[in-house]
Amino acid sequence: MKIVLTTLNAKYIHTNLALRYLKGSAQPEFDSKIIEYTIKDPAFNIVSDLYQHKPDVVGFSCYIWNIEETIGVIRMLKTVSPNTKIILGGPEVSYDVHDWLRRIPEVDYIVMGEGELSFKILLQHINGEVPLEDVPGICYLLDGKMKIHAQPKKVDLRELPSPYRFEEDRASLGKRIQYIETSRGCPFSCQFCLSSIEVGVRYFNRDKIKEEIRYLMDNGAKTIKFVDRTFNISRSYAMEMFQFLIDEHKPGVVFQFEITADIMRPEVIQFLNDNAPHGLFRFEIGVQSTNDLTNELVKRRQNFEKLKRTVTMVKEGGKIDQHLDLIAGLPEEDYDSFRQTFNDVFAMRPEELQLGFLKLLRGTGLRVQAEQYGYTYVDLAPYEIFSNNVLTFDEIIRIKHAEDVLEKYWNDHRMDNTIEYLVTEVFETPFDFFQNFGTYWEHKGWSRIGHQLEDLFKRLEEFLATQPNVNLKIVRSLMQLDYLSRQQFQPRKLWWDERVSRDVQKEIYSLLKETPSLAGEEFAQLDLSEKEFFKHSLIIPFTIDYNAFQNGQVIAQDGYLLTYFRIGQTPYFATLQKAIQ
């Protein structure tokens, strides 16, 4: 029997862990071929490829990000290969199975929930070895009637075969994100999350997990992401794993975790600050909302003060980048409340802040309560909301505008100094900056066209020219500093128009040749020839004092910025008084 396990990943670099657990669990009786595509691949091409394998069974792993594309593939595949059995599994199809089977009659079976045991027994049935009624955890249509079989007992995670040791995967381990699962389940009951449905937390064998991580690193894996819903729910386990990763990591490997920040003890953070190499760990923290009523309504227990303590300690340690998540559209969080949530979280200056929008996932409590909170939403994956009783669609669109520029101007860290000045000195709050700029960006139509790095600077400057009480000279100097600090060579093209004449440059060079310490002792030690100076230096008009700026102050001062570019290093900067005419 030829079995293909497949999915449409969001990106090529992603790896589907579920398919590999199914493949391992079905062995040795059944051998499956794993074929992964992306949601960008044309459906016809996917079907053509699957068809050429002449499969008896094709199993699809389904999620909110791929279900609609998967449906198109299924319908085409069943047309050209009507005898192929189509099996669906995954979080997107494990709930509301009545809807799925009637919407996609081409599907033969749906495996609900945890699938390792059910999938293998279903294969035994298809192979003529067991009667259909003995297959647990599946649903299907029989003579037009819905049949749903009871779930099997939970698998013993300690006994599951490795999903990493397949020879055909080895060559790509270093090219794609590798996912590690050390537990299943979540101790919390957040009503917008599917993890709230499963009761209790079960763990894999710790020693086996460590062996898997060693194997992945030995075979070139560079990004290893733990998919546990709350990695640090057990402090002893988290500490043991952190110590193991610190002791045995290989150069260039990064480990990512989803942590619950308000339950993380200060001594754990201090341990990481003292012992973790810079860049080895990356934390993802779901804040979602700082509104107490909202958190209470979605059964989300969160102590924001303790969360803030954790995020602040980690940031001050300087070892671990943090990605914080917000969700717009939660119950009773209106526009003003979300503005406050955003500002509360942005005040911690996380390296990344993701502004997401509520999705009413199948199986979640909030989807059941949709009418109670006045939700209107798209009834197709990913089920994003239009509005609720306190948040209009107009307001959601405005928040989406803020999301767009937040991604480009903060999360990508193209001009941190400029943004810091704008959100602290120019606009009333950080949210107001991102909101106003985002709306301007949308009205100009920039969201529908591409952009180069230089365009981001020009567009920000154009927007700021429309705003009251903005010292454009100071902002432009900060933007120039941000732009030049990313360069190792003198840029061939500058995004601003002002230039210093060749005569003034020569005059400045002569002055620096005579008294190089005017640009600092480090510059004096370079002892540059005229040729080196003009090849690797840039002089521009500048309106802030760079020395004061290094001490955290933005002080207006007319002069020049000297930038000396150094390969493999950030440029050397110095400001010169404007005494030369």
Coordinates of N, CA, C and O in Angstrom, one line a residue, residues 130-268:
V130 N -8.4 -4.9 9.9 CA -9.3 -4.7 11.1 C -10.6 -4.1 10.6 O -10.7 -3.4 9.6
P131 N -11.8 -4.4 11.3 CA -13.0 -3.8 10.8 C -13.1 -2.3 11.2 O -12.4 -1.8 12.1
L132 N -13.9 -1.5 10.4 CA -13.9 -0.1 10.5 C -14.3 0.3 11.9 O -13.8 1.3 12.5
E133 N -15.3 -0.4 12.5 CA -15.8 0.0 13.8 C -14.7 -0.1 14.9 O -14.9 0.4 16.0
D134 N -13.6 -0.8 14.6 CA -12.6 -0.9 15.6 C -11.5 0.3 15.5 O -10.5 0.3 16.3
V135 N -11.7 1.2 14.6 CA -10.8 2.3 14.5 C -11.2 3.5 15.4 O -12.3 4.0 15.2
P136 N -10.5 3.9 16.4 CA -10.9 4.9 17.3 C -10.5 6.3 16.7 O -9.7 6.5 15.8
G137 N -11.2 7.3 17.2 CA -10.9 8.7 16.9 C -11.0 9.2 15.5 O -10.3 10.1 15.1
I138 N -12.0 8.6 14.8 CA -12.2 9.0 13.4 C -13.6 9.4 13.2 O -14.5 9.0 14.0
C139 N -13.9 10.1 12.1 CA -15.3 10.3 11.7 C -15.4 10.2 10.2 O -14.4 10.4 9.4
Y140 N -16.6 9.9 9.6 CA -16.7 9.7 8.2 C -18.2 9.7 7.9 O -19.1 9.6 8.8
L141 N -18.6 9.7 6.7 CA -20.0 9.6 6.2 C -20.2 8.2 5.7 O -19.4 7.6 4.9
L142 N -21.3 7.5 6.2 CA -21.7 6.2 5.7 C -23.1 6.3 5.3 O -24.0 6.5 6.1
D143 N -23.3 6.1 4.0 CA -24.7 6.2 3.4 C -25.3 7.6 3.8 O -26.5 7.6 4.1
G144 N -24.5 8.6 3.8 CA -25.0 9.9 4.1 C -25.1 10.3 5.5 O -25.5 11.4 5.9
K145 N -24.8 9.3 6.4 CA -25.0 9.5 7.8 C -23.6 9.7 8.5 O -22.7 9.0 8.2
M146 N -23.6 10.6 9.5 CA -22.3 10.9 10.1 C -22.0 9.8 11.1 O -22.8 9.4 11.9
K147 N -20.8 9.3 11.1 CA -20.3 8.4 12.0 C -19.1 8.9 12.8 O -18.1 9.4 12.1
I148 N -19.1 9.0 14.1 CA -18.0 9.5 14.9 C -17.6 8.4 15.9 O -18.5 8.0 16.7
H149 N -16.4 8.1 15.9 CA -15.9 7.1 16.8 C -15.2 7.7 18.0 O -14.6 8.8 17.9
A150 N -15.4 7.1 19.2 CA -14.8 7.6 20.4 C -13.3 7.7 20.3 O -12.6 7.0 19.6
Q151 N -12.7 8.7 21.0 CA -11.3 8.9 21.0 C -10.5 7.7 21.7 O -11.1 7.1 22.6
P152 N -9.3 7.4 21.2 CA -8.6 6.4 21.9 C -8.0 7.0 23.2 O -8.0 8.2 23.4
K153 N -7.4 6.1 24.0 CA -6.7 6.6 25.2 C -5.5 7.4 24.7 O -4.9 7.2 23.6
K154 N -5.0 8.4 25.5 CA -3.9 9.2 25.2 C -2.6 8.3 25.0 O -2.4 7.4 25.8
V155 N -1.9 8.7 24.0 CA -0.6 7.9 23.8 C 0.4 8.2 24.9 O 0.4 9.3 25.4
D156 N 1.2 7.3 25.2 CA 2.3 7.5 26.1 C 3.4 8.2 25.4 O 4.1 7.6 24.5
L157 N 3.6 9.5 25.6 CA 4.6 10.3 24.9 C 6.0 9.8 25.0 O 6.8 10.0 24.1
R158 N 6.3 9.1 26.1 CA 7.6 8.6 26.3 C 7.9 7.4 25.4 O 9.1 7.1 25.2
E159 N 6.9 6.8 24.8 CA 7.1 5.7 23.9 C 7.0 6.0 22.4 O 7.2 5.1 21.6
L160 N 6.7 7.2 22.1 CA 6.6 7.6 20.7 C 8.0 7.5 20.0 O 9.0 7.9 20.5
P161 N 8.0 6.9 18.8 CA 9.3 6.9 18.0 C 9.7 8.2 17.6 O 8.9 9.2 17.5
S162 N 11.0 8.4 17.4 CA 11.6 9.6 17.0 C 11.0 10.1 15.6 O 10.9 9.4 14.7
P163 N 10.7 11.4 15.5 CA 10.2 12.0 14.3 C 11.4 12.6 13.5 O 11.2 13.3 12.5
Y164 N 12.6 12.5 14.0 CA 13.8 13.2 13.4 C 14.8 12.3 12.6 O 15.6 12.8 12.0
R165 N 14.7 11.0 12.8 CA 15.8 10.2 12.3 C 15.6 9.6 10.9 O 16.3 8.7 10.5
F166 N 14.7 10.2 10.1 CA 14.4 9.6 8.8 C 15.6 10.1 7.9 O 15.9 11.3 7.8
E167 N 16.2 9.2 7.2 CA 17.3 9.5 6.4 C 17.1 10.6 5.3 O 17.9 11.4 5.0
E168 N 15.8 10.5 4.8 CA 15.5 11.5 3.7 C 15.4 12.9 4.2 O 15.5 13.9 3.4
D169 N 15.3 13.1 5.5 CA 15.3 14.5 6.1 C 16.7 15.1 6.4 O 16.8 16.3 6.6
R170 N 17.7 14.2 6.5 CA 18.9 14.6 7.1 C 19.6 15.8 6.3 O 20.1 16.8 6.9
A171 N 19.5 15.8 5.0 CA 20.2 16.8 4.2 C 19.6 18.2 4.4 O 20.2 19.2 4.2
S172 N 18.3 18.3 4.8 CA 17.6 19.6 4.9 C 17.5 20.1 6.3 O 16.9 21.1 6.5
L173 N 18.1 19.4 7.3 CA 17.9 19.8 8.7 C 18.5 21.2 8.9 O 17.9 21.9 9.7
G174 N 19.5 21.5 8.2 CA 20.2 22.8 8.4 C 19.5 23.9 7.6 O 19.8 25.1 7.8
K175 N 18.6 23.6 6.7 CA 18.0 24.6 5.8 C 16.6 25.0 6.3 O 16.1 26.0 5.7
R176 N 16.1 24.3 7.3 CA 14.7 24.6 7.7 C 14.6 24.7 9.2 O 15.5 24.1 9.9
I177 N 13.5 25.3 9.7 CA 13.3 25.4 11.1 C 12.9 24.0 11.6 O 12.1 23.3 11.0
Q178 N 13.6 23.5 12.7 CA 13.3 22.2 13.3 C 12.5 22.5 14.6 O 12.8 23.3 15.4
Y179 N 11.4 21.7 14.7 CA 10.5 21.9 15.9 C 10.7 20.7 16.9 O 10.7 19.6 16.5
I180 N 10.7 21.1 18.1 CA 10.9 20.1 19.2 C 9.6 20.2 20.1 O 9.2 21.3 20.5
E181 N 9.1 19.1 20.4 CA 7.9 19.0 21.3 C 8.3 18.2 22.6 O 8.7 17.0 22.5
T182 N 8.4 18.9 23.7 CA 8.7 18.2 24.9 C 7.5 17.9 25.9 O 7.7 17.2 26.9
S183 N 6.4 18.5 25.5 CA 5.2 18.3 26.3 C 4.0 18.5 25.4 O 4.1 19.2 24.3
R184 N 2.8 18.0 25.8 CA 1.6 18.3 25.1 C 0.6 18.8 26.1 O 0.5 18.2 27.3
G185 N -0.3 19.7 25.8 CA -1.3 20.2 26.7 C -0.8 21.6 27.3 O 0.3 22.0 27.1
C186 N -1.8 22.2 28.0 CA -1.5 23.5 28.5 C -2.3 23.6 29.9 O -3.4 23.2 29.9
P187 N -1.7 24.2 30.9 CA -2.3 24.3 32.2 C -3.4 25.4 32.3 O -4.1 25.5 33.2
F188 N -3.4 26.2 31.2 CA -4.2 27.4 31.3 C -5.5 27.2 30.4 O -5.6 26.2 29.7
S189 N -6.4 28.1 30.5 CA -7.8 28.0 29.9 C -8.2 29.1 29.0 O -9.3 29.5 28.9
C190 N -7.2 29.8 28.4 CA -7.5 31.0 27.5 C -8.5 30.6 26.5 O -8.3 29.7 25.7
Q191 N -9.6 31.3 26.4 CA -10.8 30.9 25.6 C -10.6 31.2 24.1 O -11.5 30.9 23.3
F192 N -9.5 31.8 23.7 CA -9.3 32.1 22.3 C -8.3 31.1 21.7 O -8.0 31.1 20.6
C193 N -7.8 30.1 22.6 CA -6.8 29.2 22.2 C -7.2 27.8 22.2 O -7.9 27.3 23.2
L194 N -6.8 27.0 21.2 CA -7.2 25.6 21.1 C -6.5 24.8 22.2 O -7.1 23.7 22.6
S195 N -5.4 25.2 22.7 CA -4.7 24.5 23.8 C -5.5 24.4 25.1 O -5.3 23.5 25.9
S196 N -6.5 25.3 25.2 CA -7.3 25.3 26.4 C -8.3 24.1 26.5 O -8.8 23.8 27.6
I197 N -8.5 23.4 25.4 CA -9.4 22.3 25.3 C -8.8 21.1 25.9 O -9.5 20.3 26.6
E198 N -7.5 20.8 25.8 CA -6.9 19.6 26.3 C -6.6 19.8 27.8 O -6.0 20.8 28.2
V199 N -7.0 18.8 28.6 CA -6.9 18.9 30.0 C -5.5 18.3 30.4 O -5.2 17.2 30.0
G200 N -4.7 19.0 31.2 CA -3.5 18.5 31.7 C -2.3 18.6 30.8 O -2.5 18.9 29.6
V201 N -1.1 18.4 31.3 CA 0.1 18.5 30.6 C 0.8 17.2 30.7 O 1.0 16.6 31.8
R202 N 1.2 16.6 29.5 CA 2.0 15.4 29.5 C 3.4 15.6 28.9 O 3.5 16.5 28.0
Y203 N 4.4 14.9 29.4 CA 5.8 15.2 29.0 C 6.4 14.0 28.3 O 6.0 12.8 28.6
F204 N 7.3 14.3 27.4 CA 8.1 13.3 26.7 C 9.3 13.0 27.7 O 9.5 13.7 28.6
N205 N 10.0 11.9 27.3 CA 11.2 11.5 28.1 C 12.3 12.5 27.9 O 12.7 12.8 26.8
R206 N 12.8 13.1 29.0 CA 13.8 14.1 28.9 C 15.1 13.7 28.3 O 15.6 14.4 27.4
D207 N 15.5 12.5 28.6 CA 16.8 12.0 28.0 C 16.7 11.8 26.5 O 17.6 12.1 25.8
K208 N 15.5 11.3 26.1 CA 15.3 11.1 24.7 C 15.3 12.4 23.9 O 15.8 12.6 22.8
I209 N 14.6 13.4 24.6 CA 14.6 14.8 23.9 C 16.0 15.3 23.8 O 16.4 15.9 22.7
K210 N 16.8 15.2 24.8 CA 18.2 15.6 24.7 C 19.0 14.9 23.6 O 19.7 15.6 22.8
E211 N 18.7 13.6 23.4 CA 19.4 12.9 22.3 C 18.9 13.4 21.0 O 19.7 13.5 20.0
E212 N 17.6 13.8 20.9 CA 17.1 14.3 19.6 C 17.8 15.6 19.3 O 18.1 15.9 18.1
I213 N 17.9 16.5 20.3 CA 18.5 17.8 20.1 C 20.0 17.6 19.7 O 20.5 18.3 18.8
R214 N 20.7 16.7 20.3 CA 22.1 16.4 19.9 C 22.1 16.0 18.4 O 23.0 16.4 17.7
Y215 N 21.2 15.1 18.1 CA 21.2 14.6 16.7 C 20.9 15.8 15.7 O 21.6 15.9 14.7
L216 N 20.0 16.6 16.0 CA 19.7 17.7 15.1 C 20.9 18.7 15.0 O 21.2 19.1 13.9
M217 N 21.5 19.0 16.1 CA 22.7 19.9 16.0 C 23.9 19.2 15.3 O 24.5 19.8 14.5
D218 N 24.1 17.9 15.5 CA 25.1 17.2 14.8 C 24.9 17.2 13.3 O 25.9 17.0 12.5
N219 N 23.7 17.3 12.9 CA 23.3 17.2 11.5 C 23.0 18.6 10.9 O 22.3 18.7 9.9
G220 N 23.5 19.6 11.5 CA 23.4 21.0 10.9 C 22.3 21.9 11.3 O 22.2 23.0 10.7
A221 N 21.3 21.4 12.1 CA 20.2 22.3 12.4 C 20.7 23.6 13.1 O 21.5 23.6 13.9
K222 N 20.1 24.7 12.6 CA 20.5 26.0 13.1 C 19.4 26.7 13.9 O 19.7 27.4 14.9
T223 N 18.1 26.5 13.6 CA 17.0 27.1 14.3 C 16.2 26.0 14.9 O 15.6 25.2 14.1
I224 N 16.1 25.8 16.2 CA 15.3 24.8 16.8 C 14.2 25.4 17.7 O 14.6 26.2 18.6
K225 N 13.0 25.2 17.4 CA 11.9 25.9 18.1 C 11.1 24.9 18.9 O 10.6 23.9 18.4
F226 N 11.0 25.2 20.2 CA 10.2 24.4 21.1 C 8.7 24.8 20.9 O 8.4 26.0 21.1
V227 N 7.9 23.8 20.7 CA 6.5 24.1 20.4 C 5.6 24.0 21.6 O 4.4 24.1 21.5
D228 N 6.2 23.7 22.8 CA 5.4 23.6 24.0 C 4.6 24.9 24.3 O 5.2 25.9 24.1
R229 N 3.4 24.7 24.7 CA 2.5 25.9 24.8 C 3.1 26.8 26.0 O 2.9 28.0 26.0
T230 N 3.6 26.1 27.0 CA 4.2 26.9 28.1 C 5.5 26.1 28.5 O 5.4 25.2 29.4
F231 N 6.6 26.5 28.0 CA 7.8 25.7 28.2 C 8.2 25.7 29.6 O 8.8 24.7 30.1
N232 N 8.0 26.8 30.3 CA 8.5 27.0 31.7 C 7.5 26.7 32.8 O 7.6 27.1 33.9
I233 N 6.4 25.9 32.5 CA 5.4 25.5 33.5 C 6.1 24.8 34.6 O 5.7 24.9 35.8
S234 N 7.1 23.9 34.3 CA 7.8 23.2 35.3 C 9.2 23.9 35.4 O 10.0 23.8 34.5
R235 N 9.4 24.6 36.6 CA 10.7 25.3 36.7 C 11.9 24.4 36.7 O 12.9 24.7 36.1
S236 N 11.8 23.2 37.4 CA 12.9 22.3 37.4 C 13.2 21.8 36.0 O 14.4 21.7 35.6
Y237 N 12.2 21.5 35.2 CA 12.4 21.0 33.9 C 13.0 22.1 33.0 O 14.0 21.8 32.3
A238 N 12.5 23.3 33.1 CA 13.1 24.4 32.3 C 14.5 24.6 32.6 O 15.4 24.8 31.7
M239 N 14.8 24.6 33.9 CA 16.2 24.9 34.3 C 17.1 23.8 33.8 O 18.3 24.0 33.4
E240 N 16.7 22.5 33.9 CA 17.5 21.4 33.4 C 17.7 21.5 31.9 O 18.9 21.3 31.5
M241 N 16.7 21.9 31.2 CA 16.9 22.0 29.7 C 17.7 23.2 29.4 O 18.6 23.1 28.5
F242 N 17.5 24.4 30.1 CA 18.4 25.5 29.8 C 19.9 25.2 30.0 O 20.7 25.5 29.2
Q243 N 20.1 24.5 31.1 CA 21.5 24.1 31.5 C 22.1 23.2 30.4 O 23.2 23.4 29.9
F244 N 21.3 22.2 30.0 CA 21.7 21.3 28.9 C 22.1 22.0 27.6 O 23.1 21.8 27.0
L245 N 21.2 23.0 27.2 CA 21.4 23.7 26.0 C 22.6 24.6 26.1 O 23.4 24.8 25.1
I246 N 22.8 25.2 27.2 CA 24.0 26.1 27.4 C 25.3 25.2 27.3 O 26.3 25.6 26.7
D247 N 25.2 24.0 28.0 CA 26.4 23.2 28.0 C 26.8 22.6 26.7 O 28.0 22.4 26.3
E248 N 25.8 22.2 25.9 CA 26.0 21.4 24.7 C 25.7 22.0 23.4 O 25.8 21.4 22.3
H249 N 25.3 23.3 23.4 CA 24.9 23.9 22.1 C 26.2 24.0 21.2 O 27.3 24.0 21.6
K250 N 25.9 24.1 19.9 CA 26.9 24.3 18.9 C 26.8 25.7 18.4 O 25.8 26.3 18.4
P251 N 28.0 26.2 17.9 CA 28.0 27.6 17.4 C 26.9 27.9 16.3 O 26.8 27.0 15.4
G252 N 26.2 29.0 16.4 CA 25.3 29.3 15.4 C 23.9 28.8 15.6 O 23.0 29.2 14.8
V253 N 23.7 28.0 16.6 CA 22.3 27.4 16.8 C 21.5 28.4 17.7 O 22.1 29.0 18.6
V254 N 20.3 28.5 17.3 CA 19.3 29.4 18.1 C 18.2 28.5 18.6 O 17.6 27.8 17.8
F255 N 17.8 28.6 19.8 CA 16.6 27.9 20.4 C 15.5 28.9 20.7 O 15.8 29.9 21.4
Q256 N 14.3 28.6 20.3 CA 13.2 29.5 20.5 C 12.2 28.8 21.5 O 11.9 27.6 21.3
F257 N 11.6 29.6 22.4 CA 10.6 29.0 23.4 C 9.4 29.9 23.5 O 9.6 31.2 23.4
E258 N 8.3 29.3 23.7 CA 7.1 30.1 24.2 C 7.1 30.0 25.7 O 6.9 28.9 26.2
I259 N 7.2 31.1 26.4 CA 7.2 31.1 27.8 C 6.1 31.9 28.4 O 5.5 32.8 27.7
T260 N 5.6 31.6 29.6 CA 4.7 32.4 30.3 C 5.5 33.2 31.3 O 6.1 32.7 32.2
A261 N 5.6 34.5 31.0 CA 6.5 35.4 31.7 C 6.2 35.7 33.1 O 7.1 35.8 33.9
D262 N 4.9 35.7 33.5 CA 4.6 36.1 34.9 C 4.9 35.0 35.9 O 4.8 35.2 37.1
I263 N 5.2 33.8 35.4 CA 5.5 32.7 36.4 C 7.0 32.4 36.4 O 7.4 31.4 37.0
M264 N 7.7 33.1 35.7 CA 9.2 32.9 35.6 C 9.9 33.6 36.8 O 9.8 34.8 37.0
R265 N 10.6 32.8 37.6 CA 11.2 33.3 38.8 C 12.4 34.1 38.4 O 13.2 33.8 37.5
P266 N 12.7 35.2 39.2 CA 13.8 36.0 39.0 C 15.2 35.3 39.0 O 16.1 35.6 38.2
E267 N 15.3 34.2 39.8 CA 16.5 33.5 39.9 C 16.8 32.7 38.6 O 18.0 32.5 38.2
V268 N 15.7 32.3 37.9 CA 15.9 31.6 36.6 C 16.4 32.6 35.6 O 17.4 32.3 34.8

